[in-house]
Amino acid sequence: MATSTTTTDNNDIDLSLLRDRLVSIALEAGRVITGATPSTSSTSTGTKKNTADLVTETDQAVEAFISSKLSTLYPTFSFLGEETYQPGMKLGREPTFVVDPIDGTTNFVHRWPYVSVSLGFAVDRIPTVGVVYNPFTRRLYSGVRGQGSFVADVPDSATVSNRQKLPLKPLEPLAGLASSLIAIEWGSDRSGPNWAVKCSTWARLGASKDEGGAMVHSARALGSAALNLCAVAEGSIDAYWEGGCWAWDVCAGWVVLTEAGGGIVVDGNPPSRSGNANAQPARQDGDDASAWRIPVDHRKYLAVKGATAGQREFVEEFWSYVQGEMVYEH
């Protein structure tokens, strides 16, 4: 990770050029990924903290490639990547690339084609540019703060075409949970209080009204935080609830979502249980304001699609079904 502490104003950075460079790097990285042949039994596949937290030689090689490219193009900017992260590293206020070389490693080793190169860029700890590329479906998402977000096809793994502004359907009022499709993930931590909160919350979201549940239409799991956020940005999924992922999992997708018709990312814990000491200033009034403007490295997220009305009511209804408090260090 670079150690630069220089603060650079967004006005000094050509964000459109930076986005275009990230797109080129993502496409190159995608060709490396699709050319690899991982498997669950391969000697090139290892684990981190447990057998569900996988890492491959391809993850490491792709991050090294991305880091090298970015350090050449932007030598004074910092870099925070999943594979080179060390405990104690923090996202600072200086311009920083926030990178997950393969978001969806478990999918990758099982050859389930929901894998992404997630390239985020933050300034003053605010997600500012995001590029998310799935090299298997050849679907490319990009966004720049204040400039909107887009999805495009990459028909030959090198050429971008059919660029469309997000969301893909007209905005409309957001109905309640009972009419929603929710993205949720198991994650790699499968024990302890956080796991219990997740399991009990999933049960309440899915249970019938007679059983005290929200009875959402259904739940989905793409296996990639970045792609889950992009699905919310498209409008095909209404919300995504997650605890335990990291800034590199969400930074790029965060930009894509928040630039897609007013999508939002708020605290995954209800305000009375959020313990959010690092929240940014809020738009909303009241004691729960910090829960509405969380930092990108908060590690507990509820992402909700853009809508003409009903976002706040949807979030508050969702919070009412969260069973306990998720606690993650960041």
Short mmCIF file of C-alpha atoms in Angstrom, two decimals:
data_model
loop_
_atom_site.label_atom_id
_atom_site.label_comp_id
_atom_site.label_asym_id
_atom_site.label_seq_id
_atom_site.Cartn_x
_atom_site.Cartn_y
_atom_site.Cartn_z
CA MET A 1 0.00 0.00 0.00
CA ALA A 2 1.35 3.43 -0.92
CA THR A 3 2.03 5.78 1.95
CA SER A 4 1.30 9.13 0.29
CA THR A 5 -0.56 11.52 2.59
CA THR A 6 -1.01 14.41 0.15
CA THR A 7 -4.61 15.56 -0.14
CA THR A 8 -5.68 16.28 -3.73
CA ASP A 9 -8.88 18.08 -4.62
CA ASN A 10 -11.15 16.42 -7.17
CA ASN A 11 -10.74 19.51 -9.34
CA ASP A 12 -7.08 18.59 -9.81
CA ILE A 13 -7.89 15.10 -11.11
CA ASP A 14 -9.33 14.29 -14.53
CA LEU A 15 -11.89 11.79 -13.25
CA SER A 16 -13.18 10.88 -16.70
CA LEU A 17 -9.68 9.99 -17.85
CA LEU A 18 -9.09 8.07 -14.64
CA ARG A 19 -12.31 6.11 -15.23
CA ASP A 20 -11.29 5.32 -18.80
CA ARG A 21 -7.92 4.08 -17.61
CA LEU A 22 -9.58 1.90 -14.99
CA VAL A 23 -11.81 0.45 -17.70
CA SER A 24 -8.78 -0.47 -19.81
CA ILE A 25 -7.05 -2.06 -16.83
CA ALA A 26 -10.20 -3.97 -15.87
CA LEU A 27 -10.53 -5.40 -19.38
CA GLU A 28 -6.89 -6.51 -19.35
CA ALA A 29 -7.33 -8.07 -15.92
CA GLY A 30 -10.46 -9.80 -17.16
CA ARG A 31 -8.53 -11.52 -19.93
CA VAL A 32 -6.09 -12.87 -17.35
CA ILE A 33 -8.97 -14.19 -15.25
CA THR A 34 -10.79 -15.92 -18.09
CA GLY A 35 -7.53 -17.50 -19.21
CA ALA A 36 -6.96 -19.14 -15.81
CA THR A 37 -8.22 -22.60 -14.87
CA PRO A 38 -8.80 -22.73 -11.10
CA SER A 39 -10.50 -25.58 -9.29
CA THR A 40 -11.52 -26.38 -5.73
CA SER A 41 -8.80 -29.04 -5.52
CA SER A 42 -6.04 -27.11 -7.28
CA THR A 43 -2.74 -26.49 -5.53
CA SER A 44 -3.07 -22.89 -6.74
CA THR A 45 -6.13 -22.41 -4.50
CA GLY A 46 -5.58 -21.66 -0.81
CA THR A 47 -7.48 -20.22 2.13
CA LYS A 48 -7.18 -17.22 4.42
CA LYS A 49 -8.96 -17.36 7.77
CA ASN A 50 -11.05 -20.51 7.08
CA THR A 51 -11.98 -23.01 4.37
CA ALA A 52 -14.72 -20.73 3.01
CA ASP A 53 -12.34 -17.77 2.56
CA LEU A 54 -10.54 -18.70 -0.64
CA VAL A 55 -7.61 -17.12 -2.46
CA THR A 56 -5.95 -18.19 -5.70
CA GLU A 57 -2.69 -17.44 -7.46
CA THR A 58 -4.80 -15.60 -10.01
CA ASP A 59 -6.13 -13.19 -7.34
CA GLN A 60 -2.58 -12.36 -6.37
CA ALA A 61 -1.28 -12.09 -9.94
CA VAL A 62 -4.16 -9.86 -11.04
CA GLU A 63 -3.73 -7.52 -8.07
CA ALA A 64 0.00 -7.25 -8.78
CA PHE A 65 -0.78 -6.40 -12.41
CA ILE A 66 -3.38 -3.77 -11.43
CA SER A 67 -1.13 -2.22 -8.78
CA SER A 68 1.77 -1.99 -11.21
CA LYS A 69 -0.34 -0.29 -13.86
CA LEU A 70 -1.83 2.20 -11.42
CA SER A 71 1.46 3.07 -9.73
CA THR A 72 2.91 3.90 -13.16
CA LEU A 73 -0.04 6.08 -14.14
CA TYR A 74 -0.59 7.68 -10.71
CA PRO A 75 2.64 7.34 -8.70
CA THR A 76 1.55 9.70 -5.90
CA PHE A 77 -1.79 8.01 -5.21
CA SER A 78 -2.26 5.34 -2.55
CA PHE A 79 -3.40 1.77 -3.12
CA LEU A 80 -5.53 -0.46 -0.89
CA GLY A 81 -6.01 -3.96 -2.26
CA GLU A 82 -7.48 -7.12 -0.83
CA GLU A 83 -4.51 -9.38 -1.50
CA THR A 84 -1.86 -6.99 -0.14
CA TYR A 85 -3.89 -5.75 2.84
CA GLN A 86 -2.26 -6.13 6.23
CA PRO A 87 -4.04 -5.73 9.59
CA GLY A 88 -3.95 -2.11 10.67
CA MET A 89 -4.05 -0.62 7.19
CA LYS A 90 -6.66 2.14 6.95
CA LEU A 91 -8.23 4.02 4.09
CA GLY A 92 -6.92 7.57 4.36
CA ARG A 93 -8.09 10.89 2.97
CA GLU A 94 -5.52 10.97 0.17
CA PRO A 95 -6.52 9.80 -3.33
CA THR A 96 -6.60 6.02 -3.07
CA PHE A 97 -7.34 3.15 -5.43
CA VAL A 98 -9.46 0.60 -3.57
CA VAL A 99 -9.20 -2.71 -5.42
CA ASP A 100 -10.51 -6.24 -5.32
CA PRO A 101 -8.82 -8.10 -8.20
CA ILE A 102 -11.36 -10.94 -8.14
CA ASP A 103 -14.53 -10.18 -6.22
CA GLY A 104 -16.21 -13.57 -6.10
CA THR A 105 -13.23 -15.88 -5.69
CA THR A 106 -15.44 -18.75 -4.52
CA ASN A 107 -17.49 -18.37 -7.70
CA PHE A 108 -14.26 -18.28 -9.69
CA VAL A 109 -12.91 -21.56 -8.33
CA HIS A 110 -16.29 -23.25 -8.81
CA ARG A 111 -16.61 -21.73 -12.30
CA TRP A 112 -19.86 -20.00 -11.44
CA PRO A 113 -19.71 -16.99 -13.81
CA TYR A 114 -20.45 -14.18 -11.34
CA VAL A 115 -16.97 -12.79 -10.84
CA SER A 116 -15.82 -9.20 -11.09
CA VAL A 117 -12.78 -7.00 -11.23
CA SER A 118 -13.69 -4.24 -8.77
CA LEU A 119 -11.69 -1.02 -9.20
CA GLY A 120 -12.69 1.83 -6.90
CA PHE A 121 -11.14 5.24 -6.36
CA ALA A 122 -11.74 7.32 -3.24
CA VAL A 123 -10.81 10.90 -2.38
CA ASP A 124 -11.22 12.17 1.17
CA ARG A 125 -12.53 8.65 1.94
CA ILE A 126 -15.48 9.24 -0.42
CA PRO A 127 -16.08 6.73 -3.25
CA THR A 128 -15.52 8.83 -6.37
CA VAL A 129 -14.93 6.56 -9.37
CA GLY A 130 -15.99 2.95 -9.78
CA VAL A 131 -15.43 0.32 -12.47
CA VAL A 132 -16.84 -3.19 -12.08
CA TYR A 133 -16.26 -5.74 -14.85
CA ASN A 134 -17.51 -9.32 -15.10
CA PRO A 135 -15.21 -10.93 -17.67
CA PHE A 136 -17.39 -14.03 -18.01
CA THR A 137 -20.65 -12.26 -18.84
CA ARG A 138 -18.66 -9.37 -20.38
CA ARG A 139 -20.76 -6.84 -18.53
CA LEU A 140 -19.04 -3.57 -17.62
CA TYR A 141 -20.29 -1.05 -15.06
CA SER A 142 -18.75 2.37 -14.47
CA GLY A 143 -19.55 5.54 -12.60
CA VAL A 144 -18.05 8.89 -11.66
CA ARG A 145 -19.34 10.93 -8.75
CA GLY A 146 -21.61 13.65 -10.10
CA GLN A 147 -21.53 12.27 -13.66
CA GLY A 148 -23.88 9.29 -13.51
CA SER A 149 -23.24 5.58 -13.97
CA PHE A 150 -23.50 3.25 -16.93
CA VAL A 151 -23.52 -0.37 -18.00
CA ALA A 152 -22.04 -1.63 -21.27
CA ASP A 153 -21.26 -4.82 -23.13
CA VAL A 154 -17.75 -5.99 -24.02
CA PRO A 155 -18.45 -8.37 -26.91
CA ASP A 156 -14.87 -9.30 -27.74
CA SER A 157 -13.26 -8.77 -24.28
CA ALA A 158 -11.67 -5.55 -25.53
CA THR A 159 -14.29 -3.29 -27.16
CA VAL A 160 -16.96 -1.47 -25.14
CA SER A 161 -20.37 -1.16 -26.83
CA ASN A 162 -24.08 -0.63 -26.12
CA ARG A 163 -23.44 1.79 -23.26
CA GLN A 164 -26.63 2.49 -21.29
CA LYS A 165 -27.28 4.89 -18.44
CA LEU A 166 -28.34 3.37 -15.13
CA PRO A 167 -30.85 2.48 -13.86
CA LEU A 168 -32.14 0.38 -16.75
CA LYS A 169 -35.80 1.09 -16.06
CA PRO A 170 -37.67 4.27 -15.11
CA LEU A 171 -37.60 5.23 -11.46
CA GLU A 172 -40.78 4.58 -9.52
CA PRO A 173 -41.88 4.68 -5.87
CA LEU A 174 -40.31 1.96 -3.77
CA ALA A 175 -42.88 -0.36 -2.24
CA GLY A 176 -42.37 -2.22 1.03
CA LEU A 177 -40.38 -5.34 1.80
CA ALA A 178 -43.27 -7.64 0.89
CA SER A 179 -42.84 -6.60 -2.76
CA SER A 180 -39.05 -6.72 -2.81
CA LEU A 181 -36.22 -8.89 -4.07
CA ILE A 182 -33.28 -8.79 -1.64
CA ALA A 183 -29.63 -9.74 -2.11
CA ILE A 184 -28.01 -11.40 0.91
CA GLU A 185 -24.75 -13.34 1.32
CA TRP A 186 -23.47 -15.92 3.79
CA GLY A 187 -19.94 -14.53 3.84
CA SER A 188 -16.99 -16.54 5.10
CA ASP A 189 -17.59 -16.10 8.86
CA ARG A 190 -20.00 -18.88 9.83
CA SER A 191 -20.00 -18.74 13.63
CA GLY A 192 -20.41 -16.30 16.49
CA PRO A 193 -22.76 -13.36 17.12
CA ASN A 194 -22.58 -11.85 13.62
CA TRP A 195 -23.56 -15.16 12.04
CA ALA A 196 -26.46 -15.44 14.48
CA VAL A 197 -27.66 -11.92 13.60
CA LYS A 198 -27.55 -12.75 9.89
CA CYS A 199 -29.37 -16.06 10.21
CA SER A 200 -32.13 -14.71 12.42
CA THR A 201 -32.57 -11.66 10.19
CA TRP A 202 -32.78 -13.79 7.04
CA ALA A 203 -35.42 -15.92 8.74
CA ARG A 204 -37.53 -12.87 9.62
CA LEU A 205 -37.18 -11.38 6.14
CA GLY A 206 -38.42 -14.57 4.55
CA ALA A 207 -41.04 -15.72 7.05
CA SER A 208 -44.75 -15.27 6.44
CA LYS A 209 -46.65 -12.36 7.94
CA ASP A 210 -48.45 -14.85 10.19
CA GLU A 211 -45.05 -15.83 11.61
CA GLY A 212 -44.02 -12.20 12.15
CA GLY A 213 -41.90 -12.01 9.02
CA ALA A 214 -41.61 -9.56 6.14
CA MET A 215 -42.25 -12.26 3.53
CA VAL A 216 -40.07 -10.65 0.86
CA HIS A 217 -40.65 -11.94 -2.66
CA SER A 218 -37.34 -13.81 -2.49
CA ALA A 219 -33.62 -13.55 -1.82
CA ARG A 220 -30.68 -13.73 -4.23
CA ALA A 221 -26.92 -14.09 -3.81
CA LEU A 222 -24.58 -13.37 -6.72
CA GLY A 223 -21.52 -14.15 -4.61
CA SER A 224 -19.86 -10.82 -5.38
CA ALA A 225 -20.51 -7.66 -3.36
CA ALA A 226 -19.64 -5.48 -6.35
CA LEU A 227 -22.07 -7.31 -8.63
CA ASN A 228 -24.80 -7.25 -5.98
CA LEU A 229 -24.43 -3.46 -5.80
CA CYS A 230 -24.53 -3.21 -9.59
CA ALA A 231 -27.71 -5.31 -9.67
CA VAL A 232 -29.29 -2.84 -7.25
CA ALA A 233 -28.02 0.00 -9.46
CA GLU A 234 -29.69 -1.60 -12.49
CA GLY A 235 -32.95 -1.83 -10.55
CA SER A 236 -33.26 -5.61 -10.91
CA ILE A 237 -32.70 -6.11 -7.17
CA ASP A 238 -34.34 -3.77 -4.68
CA ALA A 239 -31.80 -3.92 -1.87
CA TYR A 240 -28.62 -5.63 -0.70
CA TRP A 241 -27.85 -6.26 2.99
CA GLU A 242 -24.34 -7.25 4.01
CA GLY A 243 -22.02 -7.42 6.98
CA GLY A 244 -18.34 -8.31 7.03
CA CYS A 245 -17.14 -7.28 3.60
CA TRP A 246 -14.45 -4.64 3.16
CA ALA A 247 -13.95 -1.30 1.43
CA TRP A 248 -12.42 -3.01 -1.62
CA ASP A 249 -15.56 -5.12 -1.99
CA VAL A 250 -17.90 -2.14 -2.14
CA CYS A 251 -16.05 1.04 -3.18
CA ALA A 252 -16.49 0.64 -6.94
CA GLY A 253 -20.05 -0.67 -6.77
CA TRP A 254 -20.93 2.09 -4.30
CA VAL A 255 -20.22 4.72 -6.98
CA VAL A 256 -22.16 2.79 -9.62
CA LEU A 257 -25.18 2.57 -7.30
CA THR A 258 -25.22 6.07 -5.86
CA GLU A 259 -24.92 7.56 -9.35
CA ALA A 260 -27.83 5.43 -10.63
CA GLY A 261 -30.91 7.53 -10.00
CA GLY A 262 -30.26 8.22 -6.35
CA GLY A 263 -29.40 4.80 -4.98
CA ILE A 264 -28.22 4.90 -1.38
CA VAL A 265 -25.96 2.97 0.99
CA VAL A 266 -26.84 3.19 4.68
CA ASP A 267 -25.93 1.37 7.88
CA GLY A 268 -26.68 -2.35 7.91
CA ASN A 269 -27.52 -1.99 11.62
CA PRO A 270 -30.54 -0.03 12.85
CA PRO A 271 -29.54 3.42 14.21
CA SER A 272 -30.04 2.50 17.86
CA ARG A 273 -27.52 -0.31 17.42
CA SER A 274 -25.14 1.09 14.81
CA GLY A 275 -22.22 2.18 17.01
CA ASN A 276 -21.09 4.29 14.04
CA ALA A 277 -18.48 6.70 15.38
CA ASN A 278 -16.98 7.41 11.93
CA ALA A 279 -20.11 8.35 10.00
CA GLN A 280 -20.07 11.32 7.66
CA PRO A 281 -22.46 14.27 8.06
CA ALA A 282 -26.00 13.28 7.17
CA ARG A 283 -28.70 14.64 4.91
CA GLN A 284 -31.46 13.45 7.20
CA ASP A 285 -32.38 15.19 10.45
CA GLY A 286 -32.65 13.50 13.81
CA ASP A 287 -30.74 11.26 16.15
CA ASP A 288 -30.35 8.50 13.54
CA ALA A 289 -28.55 10.78 11.07
CA SER A 290 -25.20 8.97 11.21
CA ALA A 291 -26.80 5.72 10.09
CA TRP A 292 -27.75 7.36 6.79
CA ARG A 293 -24.23 8.50 5.85
CA ILE A 294 -21.72 5.78 6.64
CA PRO A 295 -18.07 5.60 5.56
CA VAL A 296 -17.10 3.20 2.80
CA ASP A 297 -15.11 1.03 5.21
CA HIS A 298 -17.99 0.69 7.68
CA ARG A 299 -18.35 -3.06 6.87
CA LYS A 300 -22.11 -3.13 7.57
CA TYR A 301 -24.23 -2.03 4.64
CA LEU A 302 -27.78 -1.75 3.37
CA ALA A 303 -27.87 -0.67 -0.28
CA VAL A 304 -31.20 0.42 -1.74
CA LYS A 305 -32.04 1.23 -5.35
CA GLY A 306 -33.00 4.68 -6.56
CA ALA A 307 -36.68 5.59 -6.36
CA THR A 308 -39.01 8.55 -6.74
CA ALA A 309 -40.30 7.98 -3.20
CA GLY A 310 -40.30 5.47 -0.39
CA GLN A 311 -36.59 4.92 0.22
CA ARG A 312 -36.62 6.11 3.81
CA GLU A 313 -39.72 4.07 4.63
CA PHE A 314 -38.16 1.00 3.00
CA VAL A 315 -34.94 1.38 5.00
CA GLU A 316 -36.78 1.88 8.27
CA GLU A 317 -38.95 -1.16 7.59
CA PHE A 318 -35.86 -3.23 6.81
CA TRP A 319 -34.13 -2.06 10.00
CA SER A 320 -37.15 -3.20 11.99
CA TYR A 321 -36.45 -6.79 10.92
CA VAL A 322 -32.73 -6.81 11.78
CA GLN A 323 -32.26 -9.13 14.75
CA GLY A 324 -29.42 -7.76 16.83
CA GLU A 325 -26.25 -5.86 15.98
CA MET A 326 -23.46 -6.84 13.59
CA VAL A 327 -20.04 -5.85 14.92
CA TYR A 328 -16.97 -5.77 12.67
CA GLU A 329 -13.66 -4.01 13.20
CA HIS A 330 -12.58 -1.53 10.55
#
